XYZ file of C-alpha atoms in Angstrom:
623
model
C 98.090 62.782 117.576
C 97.743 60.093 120.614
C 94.208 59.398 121.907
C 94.185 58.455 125.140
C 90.804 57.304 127.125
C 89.554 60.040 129.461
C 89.635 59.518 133.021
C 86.279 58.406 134.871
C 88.001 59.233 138.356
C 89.977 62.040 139.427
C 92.716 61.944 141.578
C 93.181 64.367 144.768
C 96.819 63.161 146.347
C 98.155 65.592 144.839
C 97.999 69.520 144.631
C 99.215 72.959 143.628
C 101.748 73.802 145.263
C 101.103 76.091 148.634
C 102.680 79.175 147.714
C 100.752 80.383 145.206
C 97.878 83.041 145.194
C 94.546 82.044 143.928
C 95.450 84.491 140.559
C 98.428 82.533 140.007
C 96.649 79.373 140.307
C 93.961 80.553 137.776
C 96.631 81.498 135.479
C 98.428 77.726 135.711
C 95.660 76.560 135.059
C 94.470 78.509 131.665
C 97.766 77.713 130.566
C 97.644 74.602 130.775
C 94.761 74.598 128.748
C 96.594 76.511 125.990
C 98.943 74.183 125.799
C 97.228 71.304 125.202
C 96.172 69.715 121.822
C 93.613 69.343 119.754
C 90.668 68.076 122.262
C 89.455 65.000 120.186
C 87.954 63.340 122.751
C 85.932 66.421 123.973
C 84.609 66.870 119.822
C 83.770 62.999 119.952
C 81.445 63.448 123.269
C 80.087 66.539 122.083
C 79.393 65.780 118.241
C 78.130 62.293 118.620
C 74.513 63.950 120.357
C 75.017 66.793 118.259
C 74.758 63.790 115.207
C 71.928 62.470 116.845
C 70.075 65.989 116.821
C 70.629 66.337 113.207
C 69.383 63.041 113.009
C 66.180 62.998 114.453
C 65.661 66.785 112.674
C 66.487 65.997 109.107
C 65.196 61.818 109.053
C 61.855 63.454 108.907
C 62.554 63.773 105.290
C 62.469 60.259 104.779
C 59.777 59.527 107.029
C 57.383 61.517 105.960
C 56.954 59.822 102.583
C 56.689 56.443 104.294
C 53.764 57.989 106.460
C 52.230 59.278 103.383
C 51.818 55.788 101.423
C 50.739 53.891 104.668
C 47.986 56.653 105.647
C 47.555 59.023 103.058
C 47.887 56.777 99.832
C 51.021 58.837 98.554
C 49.841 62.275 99.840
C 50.926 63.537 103.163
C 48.555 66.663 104.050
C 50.256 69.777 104.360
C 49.150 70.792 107.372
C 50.302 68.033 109.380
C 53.878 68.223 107.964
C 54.087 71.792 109.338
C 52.189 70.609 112.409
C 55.078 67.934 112.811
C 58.193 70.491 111.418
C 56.813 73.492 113.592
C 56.822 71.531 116.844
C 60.402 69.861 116.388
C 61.667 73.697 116.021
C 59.162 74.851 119.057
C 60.745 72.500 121.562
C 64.415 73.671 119.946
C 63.401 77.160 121.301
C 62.316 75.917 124.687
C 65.328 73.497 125.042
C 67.883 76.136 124.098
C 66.228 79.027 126.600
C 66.049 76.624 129.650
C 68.475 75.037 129.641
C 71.235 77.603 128.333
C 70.070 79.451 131.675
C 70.196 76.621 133.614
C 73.612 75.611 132.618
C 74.751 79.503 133.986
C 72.789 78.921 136.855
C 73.733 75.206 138.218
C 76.697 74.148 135.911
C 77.289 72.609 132.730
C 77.800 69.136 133.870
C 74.419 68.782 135.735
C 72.492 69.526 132.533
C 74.662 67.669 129.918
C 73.636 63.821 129.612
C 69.878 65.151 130.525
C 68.894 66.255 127.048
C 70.423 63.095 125.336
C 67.735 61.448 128.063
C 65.050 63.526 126.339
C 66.093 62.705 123.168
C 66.165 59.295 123.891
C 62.896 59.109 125.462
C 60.969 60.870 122.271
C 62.972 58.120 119.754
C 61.669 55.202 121.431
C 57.981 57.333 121.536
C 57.556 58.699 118.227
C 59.016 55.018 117.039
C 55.508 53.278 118.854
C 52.875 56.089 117.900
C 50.021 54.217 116.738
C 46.497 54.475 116.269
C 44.614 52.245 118.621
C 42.012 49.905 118.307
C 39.878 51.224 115.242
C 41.248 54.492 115.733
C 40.615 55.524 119.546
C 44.153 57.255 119.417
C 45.451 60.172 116.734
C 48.705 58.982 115.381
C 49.526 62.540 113.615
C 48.773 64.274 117.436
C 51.098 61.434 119.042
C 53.812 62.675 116.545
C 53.375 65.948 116.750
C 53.674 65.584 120.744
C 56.649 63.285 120.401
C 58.240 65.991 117.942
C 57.674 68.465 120.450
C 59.048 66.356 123.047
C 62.347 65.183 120.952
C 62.762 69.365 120.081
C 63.219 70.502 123.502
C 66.050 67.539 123.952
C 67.470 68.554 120.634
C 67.480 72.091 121.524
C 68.765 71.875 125.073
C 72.318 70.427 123.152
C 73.019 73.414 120.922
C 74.226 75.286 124.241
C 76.003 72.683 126.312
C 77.581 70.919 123.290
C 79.255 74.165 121.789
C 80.012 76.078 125.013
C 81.705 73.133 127.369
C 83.823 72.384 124.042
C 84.601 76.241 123.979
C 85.732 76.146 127.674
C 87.794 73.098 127.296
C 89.413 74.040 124.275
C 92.430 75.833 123.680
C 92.632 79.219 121.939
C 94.349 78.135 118.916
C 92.431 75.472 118.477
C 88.899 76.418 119.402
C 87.157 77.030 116.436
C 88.223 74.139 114.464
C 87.144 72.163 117.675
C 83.687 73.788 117.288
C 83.712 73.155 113.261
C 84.446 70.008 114.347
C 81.548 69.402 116.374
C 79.154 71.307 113.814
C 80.627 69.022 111.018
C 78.341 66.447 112.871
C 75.438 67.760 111.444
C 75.327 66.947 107.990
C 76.850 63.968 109.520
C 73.934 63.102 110.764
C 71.543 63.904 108.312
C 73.402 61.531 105.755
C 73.004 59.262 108.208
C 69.515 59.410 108.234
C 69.138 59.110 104.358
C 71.343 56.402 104.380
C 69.567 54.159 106.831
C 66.159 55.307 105.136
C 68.252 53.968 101.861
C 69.124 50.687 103.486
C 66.151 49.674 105.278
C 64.148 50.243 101.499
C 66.385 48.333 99.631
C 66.545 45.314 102.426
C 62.861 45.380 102.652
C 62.622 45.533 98.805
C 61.020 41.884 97.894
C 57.893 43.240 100.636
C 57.370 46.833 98.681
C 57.997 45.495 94.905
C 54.479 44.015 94.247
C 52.638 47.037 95.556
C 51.904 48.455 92.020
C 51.047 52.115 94.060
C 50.385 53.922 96.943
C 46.829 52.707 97.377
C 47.863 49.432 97.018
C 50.042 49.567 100.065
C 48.149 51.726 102.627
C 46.163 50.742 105.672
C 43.113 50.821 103.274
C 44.821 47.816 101.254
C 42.660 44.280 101.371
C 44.455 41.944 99.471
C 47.035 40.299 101.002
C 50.062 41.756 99.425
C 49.063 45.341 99.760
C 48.820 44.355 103.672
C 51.768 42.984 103.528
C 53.451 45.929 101.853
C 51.619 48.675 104.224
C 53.130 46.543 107.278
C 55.992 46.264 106.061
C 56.146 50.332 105.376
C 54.949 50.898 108.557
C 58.242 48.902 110.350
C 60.293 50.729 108.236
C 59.456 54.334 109.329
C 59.347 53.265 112.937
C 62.889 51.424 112.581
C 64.290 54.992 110.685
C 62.804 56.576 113.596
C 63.966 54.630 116.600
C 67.188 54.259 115.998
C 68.278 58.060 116.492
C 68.386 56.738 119.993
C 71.105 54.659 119.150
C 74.475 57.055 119.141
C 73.006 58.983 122.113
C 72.759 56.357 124.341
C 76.633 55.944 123.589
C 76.935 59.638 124.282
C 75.136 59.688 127.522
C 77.487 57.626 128.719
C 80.558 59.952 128.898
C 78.213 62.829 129.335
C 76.805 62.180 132.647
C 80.663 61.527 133.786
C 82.054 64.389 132.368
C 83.580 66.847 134.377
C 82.343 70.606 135.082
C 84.272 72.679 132.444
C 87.356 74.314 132.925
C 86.073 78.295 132.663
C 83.100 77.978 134.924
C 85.059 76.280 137.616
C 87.084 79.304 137.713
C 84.477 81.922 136.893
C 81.532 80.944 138.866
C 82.689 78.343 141.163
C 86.479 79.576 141.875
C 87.540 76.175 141.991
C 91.191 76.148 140.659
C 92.122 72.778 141.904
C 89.117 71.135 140.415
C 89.801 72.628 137.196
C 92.692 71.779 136.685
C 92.030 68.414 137.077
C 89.128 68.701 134.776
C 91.346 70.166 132.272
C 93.004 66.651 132.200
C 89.712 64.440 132.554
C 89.971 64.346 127.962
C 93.507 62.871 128.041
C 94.569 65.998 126.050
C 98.278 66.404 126.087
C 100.522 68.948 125.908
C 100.913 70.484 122.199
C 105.020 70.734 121.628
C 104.292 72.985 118.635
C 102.122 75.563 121.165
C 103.112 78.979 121.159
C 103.771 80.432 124.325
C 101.210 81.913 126.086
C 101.525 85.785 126.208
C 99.015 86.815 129.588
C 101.994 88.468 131.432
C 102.568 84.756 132.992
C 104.585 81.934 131.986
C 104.684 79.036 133.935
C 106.902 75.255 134.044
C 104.776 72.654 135.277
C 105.788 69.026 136.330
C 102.717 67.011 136.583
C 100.994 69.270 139.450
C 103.947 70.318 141.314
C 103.811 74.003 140.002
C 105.769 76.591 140.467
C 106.317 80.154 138.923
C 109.139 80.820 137.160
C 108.600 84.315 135.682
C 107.332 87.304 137.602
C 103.990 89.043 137.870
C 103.616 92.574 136.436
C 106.112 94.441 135.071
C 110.159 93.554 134.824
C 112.682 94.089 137.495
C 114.018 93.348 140.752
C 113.001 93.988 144.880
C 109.872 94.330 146.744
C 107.058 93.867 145.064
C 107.596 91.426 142.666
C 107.922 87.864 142.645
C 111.307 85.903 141.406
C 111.679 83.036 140.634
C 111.192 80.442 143.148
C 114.480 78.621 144.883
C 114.170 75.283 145.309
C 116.324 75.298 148.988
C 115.353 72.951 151.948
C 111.741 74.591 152.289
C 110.643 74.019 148.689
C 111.618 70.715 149.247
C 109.576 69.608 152.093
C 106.040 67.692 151.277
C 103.407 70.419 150.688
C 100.406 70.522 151.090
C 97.558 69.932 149.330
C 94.421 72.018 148.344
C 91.556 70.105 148.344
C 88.113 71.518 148.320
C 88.344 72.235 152.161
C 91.812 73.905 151.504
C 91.618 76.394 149.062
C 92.417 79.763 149.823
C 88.856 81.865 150.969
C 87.731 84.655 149.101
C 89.447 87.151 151.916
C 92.788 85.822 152.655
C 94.180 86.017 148.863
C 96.027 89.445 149.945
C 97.166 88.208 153.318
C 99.722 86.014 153.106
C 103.280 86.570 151.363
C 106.456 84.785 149.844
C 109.833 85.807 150.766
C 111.911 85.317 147.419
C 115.291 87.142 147.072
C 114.378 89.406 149.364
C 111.000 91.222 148.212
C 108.009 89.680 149.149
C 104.606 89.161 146.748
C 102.396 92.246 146.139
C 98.835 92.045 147.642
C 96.824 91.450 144.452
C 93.546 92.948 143.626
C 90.415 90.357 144.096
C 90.679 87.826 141.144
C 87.323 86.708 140.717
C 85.232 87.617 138.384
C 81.518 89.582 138.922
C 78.990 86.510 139.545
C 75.376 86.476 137.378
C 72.443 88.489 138.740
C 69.921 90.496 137.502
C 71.200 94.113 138.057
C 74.579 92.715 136.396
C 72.982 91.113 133.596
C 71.755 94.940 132.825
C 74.345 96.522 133.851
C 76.540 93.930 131.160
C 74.085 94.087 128.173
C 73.014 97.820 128.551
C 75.212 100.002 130.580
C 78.151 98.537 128.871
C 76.492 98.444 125.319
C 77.103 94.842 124.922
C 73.091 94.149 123.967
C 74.163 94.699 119.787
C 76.803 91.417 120.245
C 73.807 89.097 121.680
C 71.367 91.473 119.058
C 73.766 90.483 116.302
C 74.342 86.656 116.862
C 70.838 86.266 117.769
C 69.988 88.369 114.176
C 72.159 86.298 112.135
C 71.452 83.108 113.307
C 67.665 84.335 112.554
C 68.201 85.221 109.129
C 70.495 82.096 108.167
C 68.024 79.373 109.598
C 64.905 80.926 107.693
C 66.569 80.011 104.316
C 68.624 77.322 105.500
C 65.406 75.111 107.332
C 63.337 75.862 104.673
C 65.871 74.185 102.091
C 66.274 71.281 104.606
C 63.796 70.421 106.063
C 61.277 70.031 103.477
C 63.625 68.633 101.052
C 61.411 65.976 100.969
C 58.719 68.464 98.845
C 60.440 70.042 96.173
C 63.708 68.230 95.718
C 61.768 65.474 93.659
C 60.369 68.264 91.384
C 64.054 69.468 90.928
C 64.676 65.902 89.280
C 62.004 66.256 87.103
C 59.768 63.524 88.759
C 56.025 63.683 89.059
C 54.995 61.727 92.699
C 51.824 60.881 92.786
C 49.395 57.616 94.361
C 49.984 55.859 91.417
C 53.606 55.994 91.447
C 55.154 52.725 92.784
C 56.107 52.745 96.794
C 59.181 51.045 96.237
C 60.451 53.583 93.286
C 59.209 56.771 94.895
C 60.941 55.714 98.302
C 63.898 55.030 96.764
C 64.126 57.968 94.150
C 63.989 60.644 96.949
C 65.954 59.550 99.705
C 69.306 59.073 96.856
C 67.799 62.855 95.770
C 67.754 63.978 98.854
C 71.284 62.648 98.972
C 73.048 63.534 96.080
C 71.141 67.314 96.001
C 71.774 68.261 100.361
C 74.036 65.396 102.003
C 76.936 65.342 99.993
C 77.311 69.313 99.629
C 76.533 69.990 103.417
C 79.301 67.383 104.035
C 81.395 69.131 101.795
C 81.283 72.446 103.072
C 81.507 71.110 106.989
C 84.960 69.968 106.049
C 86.546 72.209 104.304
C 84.734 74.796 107.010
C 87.296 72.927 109.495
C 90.549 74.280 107.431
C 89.700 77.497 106.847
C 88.618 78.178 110.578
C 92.545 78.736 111.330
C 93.159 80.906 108.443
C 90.334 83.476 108.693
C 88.369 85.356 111.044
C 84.868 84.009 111.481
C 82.772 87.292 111.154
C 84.695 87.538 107.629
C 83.727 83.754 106.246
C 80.248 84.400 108.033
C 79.830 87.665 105.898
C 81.462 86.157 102.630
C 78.806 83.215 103.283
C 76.295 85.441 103.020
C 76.701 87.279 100.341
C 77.852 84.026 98.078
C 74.706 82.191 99.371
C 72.779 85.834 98.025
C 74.436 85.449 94.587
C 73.927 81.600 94.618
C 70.141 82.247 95.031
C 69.255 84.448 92.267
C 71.012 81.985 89.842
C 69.323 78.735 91.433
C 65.814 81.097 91.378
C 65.952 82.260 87.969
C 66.664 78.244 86.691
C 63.599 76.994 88.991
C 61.316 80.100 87.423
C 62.281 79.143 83.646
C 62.552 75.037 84.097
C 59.466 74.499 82.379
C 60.851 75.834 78.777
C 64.679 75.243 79.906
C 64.508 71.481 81.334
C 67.500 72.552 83.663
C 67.293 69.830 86.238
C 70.935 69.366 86.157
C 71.936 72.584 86.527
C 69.311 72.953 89.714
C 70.875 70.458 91.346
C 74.261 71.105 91.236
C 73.928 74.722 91.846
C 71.824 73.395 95.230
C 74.120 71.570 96.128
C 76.958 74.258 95.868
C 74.262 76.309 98.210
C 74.091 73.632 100.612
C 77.924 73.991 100.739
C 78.456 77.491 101.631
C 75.903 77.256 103.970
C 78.444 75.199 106.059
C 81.152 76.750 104.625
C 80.019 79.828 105.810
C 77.196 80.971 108.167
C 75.311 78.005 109.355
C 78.766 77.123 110.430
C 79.977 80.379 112.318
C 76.609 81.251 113.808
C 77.287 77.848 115.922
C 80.518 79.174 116.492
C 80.483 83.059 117.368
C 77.769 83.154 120.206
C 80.233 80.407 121.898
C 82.800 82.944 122.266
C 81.735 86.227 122.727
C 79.772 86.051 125.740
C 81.025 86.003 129.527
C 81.148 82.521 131.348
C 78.174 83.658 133.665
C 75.710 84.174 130.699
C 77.846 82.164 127.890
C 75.134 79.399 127.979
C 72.175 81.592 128.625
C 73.159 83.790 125.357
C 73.966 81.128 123.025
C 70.903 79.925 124.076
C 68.889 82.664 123.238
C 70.550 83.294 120.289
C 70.066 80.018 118.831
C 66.255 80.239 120.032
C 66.179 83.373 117.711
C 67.246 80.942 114.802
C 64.793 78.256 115.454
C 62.122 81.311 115.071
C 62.866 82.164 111.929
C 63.318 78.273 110.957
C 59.280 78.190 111.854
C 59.074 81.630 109.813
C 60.111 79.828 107.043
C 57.844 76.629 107.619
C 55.262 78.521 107.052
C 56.430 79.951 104.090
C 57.291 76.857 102.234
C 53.619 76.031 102.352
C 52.701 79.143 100.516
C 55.243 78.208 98.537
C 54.457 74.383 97.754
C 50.928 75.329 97.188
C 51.507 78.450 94.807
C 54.611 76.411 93.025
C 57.078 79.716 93.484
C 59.597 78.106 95.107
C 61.997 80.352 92.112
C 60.838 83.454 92.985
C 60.911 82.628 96.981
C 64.646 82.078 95.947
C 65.332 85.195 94.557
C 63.535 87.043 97.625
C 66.064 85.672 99.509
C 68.216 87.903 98.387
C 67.518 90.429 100.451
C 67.568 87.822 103.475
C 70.836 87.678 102.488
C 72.159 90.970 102.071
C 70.725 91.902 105.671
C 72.931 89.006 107.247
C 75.889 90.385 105.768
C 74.800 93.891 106.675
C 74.213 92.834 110.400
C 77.622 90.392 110.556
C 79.350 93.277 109.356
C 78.212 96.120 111.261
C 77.477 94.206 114.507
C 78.586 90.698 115.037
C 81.038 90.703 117.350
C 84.623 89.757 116.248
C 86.263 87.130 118.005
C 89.443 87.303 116.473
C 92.741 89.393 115.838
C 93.617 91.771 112.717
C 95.272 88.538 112.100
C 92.573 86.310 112.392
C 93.562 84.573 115.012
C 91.107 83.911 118.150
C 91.162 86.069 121.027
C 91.128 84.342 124.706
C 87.623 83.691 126.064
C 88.660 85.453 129.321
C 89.824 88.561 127.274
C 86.501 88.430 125.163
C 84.290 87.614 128.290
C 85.307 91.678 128.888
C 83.089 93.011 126.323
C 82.600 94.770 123.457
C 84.274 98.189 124.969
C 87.893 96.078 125.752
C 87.682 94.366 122.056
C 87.409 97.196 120.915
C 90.094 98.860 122.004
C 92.362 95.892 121.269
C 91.912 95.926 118.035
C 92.631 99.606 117.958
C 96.173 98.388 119.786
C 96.907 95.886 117.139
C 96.343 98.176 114.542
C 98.347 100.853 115.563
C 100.929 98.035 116.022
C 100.866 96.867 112.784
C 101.122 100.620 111.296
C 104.382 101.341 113.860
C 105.992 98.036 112.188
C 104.953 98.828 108.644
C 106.759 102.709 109.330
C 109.741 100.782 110.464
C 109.869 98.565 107.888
């Protein structure tokens, strides 16, 4: 498919066309969405800060041991690890809250580019946390605040990144968009273990003579344990800083990126600027797109628009609109709608077209309800659409308690799952570069793995159904992977453990920690889209710090098996709650619904599906 280079400007000498009602405007302009292709340019903005999160979240792995030999002489305290892991996920929560609700409030495009300045801002800090002259300044409270600091800019992206590519994206292609984002992730943390990788092995001739961790700590005298701690100590720093690297490429296109397409015409009612917007990716038309079935099909030739099927139901006279004749009126220059020329919000109904001798029916007022308090209520409660944030927010819960606690801490147990001892005799050089090619070969390459082939299987199946499956494989995985780390002292399984972790680590992207990015994307209204996802992915970052402090237990009581096995039950409520609640956001077929059809709630989905079934049973008793 062409790639074309997005447009920085946009262009207002030209216009819809005059006669057209602001419903029939709204409707050009969706389907022009839907027939555009696969928005490349709109995964590239949006995944390369969603790498950088992943980043700066999982490159604590391979920090953390380099902290540990400089300070700690090979053993990094327990308590400041969690201090460090549970602040990272803290900020998450408070990035995600604020500023999913300010996104609703203000706009997508005011927020996006602000977190990547965050982000940026916490790199560059955490990278020059020191400890003063003779210790006047805590370096574990500097990162801990810098953690905290780079969270809430990490956080503040898992909103904006997956909802403006949902509202740019067309149906068809929506999901995979979104895999294609989330495929960014593991992305990124392979990216981090391979820069830890290469900055160890360039620095190698420093490290070698260090015969162990004491030997190359700040404690060192002689001159080649100094040597080896300073050159340790650049290393960590250089991992760290560089996170800031792809998002200052990012925040480039993000702060000129264009308000999305949905809450230009949802909140703003903005139909010219949309469509424009729609265009600002360079995403062309599809000629393999289906046509678009809303009761509207439309011809468009650049952005001189005009209707060519009829509103409402078929046939001829007043009341309906035909198709418009291109005589000597058409022809004349019209005029364009600017911002100071669109229609207001009461004179949709008052003007009419005189085609083949009925004139245009006064439509009904187009726009949708606009975010407040009472509505917000009215939405979640009266309606009964509380279980769909409930369920997202549930699953997303459940999935990050296992899936952080496997990830996270990698660093602790994935050494003992190799069968290596780490202690402050173990050589710096060696125990570096043992766990970050674990860390590798056991999370990396299987999270990879699963991302991609997550991609594929997004057009084939419904996500509620691979997010259940996911669950109840991952359940199944972990009794197996449990009952191997309970019996490895008499069994010697290592290889078995490993490869059966890293088939975990690929169902968890094949399958929930994939979707629950997805779903909440979808199945929310544009007014509280960003402010749901938001707290939905809050709720997962809660049970990520849930599980932080369980893997201490766990470290210190070596039961990581039996932890395993608990989990379950973890499990089995995540496909209980993705079967009984999540909110489906596709067909029978498993194809995805329009976000304005879904934006409707849980009441109309409903009752669509209960169409398509009876559907399918009328053609089967034909057939």
């Amino acid at each position: 498919m062409r790639l074309t280079w997005p447009r920085f400007w946009v262009d207002h000498s030209k216009g819809f066309n005059y006669y057209l009602t602001w419903q029939e405007r709204r409707n050009l302009v969706l389907s022009s969405v839907e027939r555009s292709g696969f928005g490349w340019w709109i995964v590239l903005v949006a995944g390369i800060g969603f790498l950088t999160d992943a980043y700066d979240i999982f490159s604590i792995n391979t920090v953390v041991p380099m902290l540990s030999i400089i300070y700690w002489e090979g053993k990094f305290p327990t308590r400041y690890q969690l201090g460090m892991n549970t602040a990272t996920l803290i900020g998450s929560m408070i990035g995600q809250v604020v500023f999913g609700m300010l996104a609703d409030r203000y706009g997508r495009r005011k927020m996006y580019g602000l977190e990547l300045i965050v982000t940026i801002t916490a790199s560059l800090g955490l990278a020059t946390a020191a400890t003063g002259v003779h210790g006047s300044m805590s370096i574990i409270a500097l990162l801990i605040f810098w953690r905290l600091v780079m969270g809430v800019g990490i956080g503040a992206d898992y909103p904006l990144s997956a909802v403006i590519t949902a509202e740019f994206a067309p149906t068809r292609y929506r999901a995979r968009m979104l895999a294609a984002v989330f495929i960014c992730q593991p992305l990124g943390q392979l990216i981090a273990v391979l820069m830890a990788f290469a900055v160890t092995a360039g620095f190698k001739s420093y490290i070698i003579p260090a015969a162990g961790a004491k030997d190359c700590s700040v404690q060192a005298t002689d001159l080649a344990g100094m040597q080896c701690a300073r050159t340790v100590d650049r290393m960590w720093r250089l991992v760290a800083g560089l996170g800031a690297v792809p998002a200052a490429i990012a925040i480039v296109f993000r702060l000129t990126i264009p308000e999305s397409v949905y809450y230009m015409l949802d909140i703003q009612n903005d139909s010219n600027e949309a469509m424009y917007a729609k265009g600002y990716f360079g995403s062309s038309e599809d000629p393999n797109s289906p046509t678009i079935d809303n009761g509207d099909s439309f011809q468009t030739d650049k952005h001189e628009i005009a209707p060519i099927q009829r509103l409402g139901k078929s046939g001829s006279g007043s009341g309906y609109i035909g198709k418009l004749q291109r005589d000597s009126s058409v022809h004349q220059p019209q005029p364009v709608l600017g911002h100071e020329h669109h229609f207001s919000h009461n004179s949709i109904e008052e003007y009419t077209i005189q085609t083949g001798g009925g004139a245009v029916e006064a439509l009904e007022d187009p726009h949708q309800a606009q975010a407040s308090r009472a509505d917000f209520m009215k939405y979640m409660f009266e309606e009964g659409n509380w279980t769909d944030l409930f369920a997202t927010s549930g699953a997303w819960m459940l999935l990050d308690f296992t899936f952080y606690l496997l990830g996270v801490n990698s660093s602790s147990f994935v050494p003992t799952m190799f069968g290596e001892k780490s202690g402050p005799n173990q050589p710096p050089y060696g125990k570096l570069m043992s766990g970050e090619r674990h860390i590798m070969e056991a999370t990396s390459v299987g999270a990879l793995t699963g991302s991609c082939i997550a991609i594929f299987v997004m057009h084939h199946y419904s996500q509620k159904k691979i997010q259940m499956g996911g669950f109840m494989v991952l359940g199944g995985l972990f009794i197996i992977v449990g009952a191997l780390y309970v019996t490895l002292p008499s069994t010697n399984a290592h290889v078995a453990i490993v490869i059966l972790y890293g088939v975990c680590q690929l169902f968890f992207n094949l399958g929930p920690n994939t979707t629950t990015f997805i779903i909440p994307a979808e199945a929310f209204p544009t007014r509280y889209r960003c402010t749901c996802y938001g707290i939905s992915a809050a709720c997962g970052k809660l049970g990520s710090v849930l599980g932080q402090v369980v893997v201490i237990k766990v470290t210190r009581h070596k039961s990581l098996g039996v932890t395993l096995i608990t989990f379950v039950i973890v499990m089995l409520v995540g496909a209980l709650l993705t079967r009984y609640l999540t909110p489906e956001t596709c067909d029978i077929n498993g194809k995805g619904r329009k976000l304005e059809d879904l934006a409707k709630g849980k009441r109309f989905r409903k009752q669509e599906e209960r169409r398509e079934r009876d559907r399918a049973a009328s053609r089967r008793k034909r057939s």
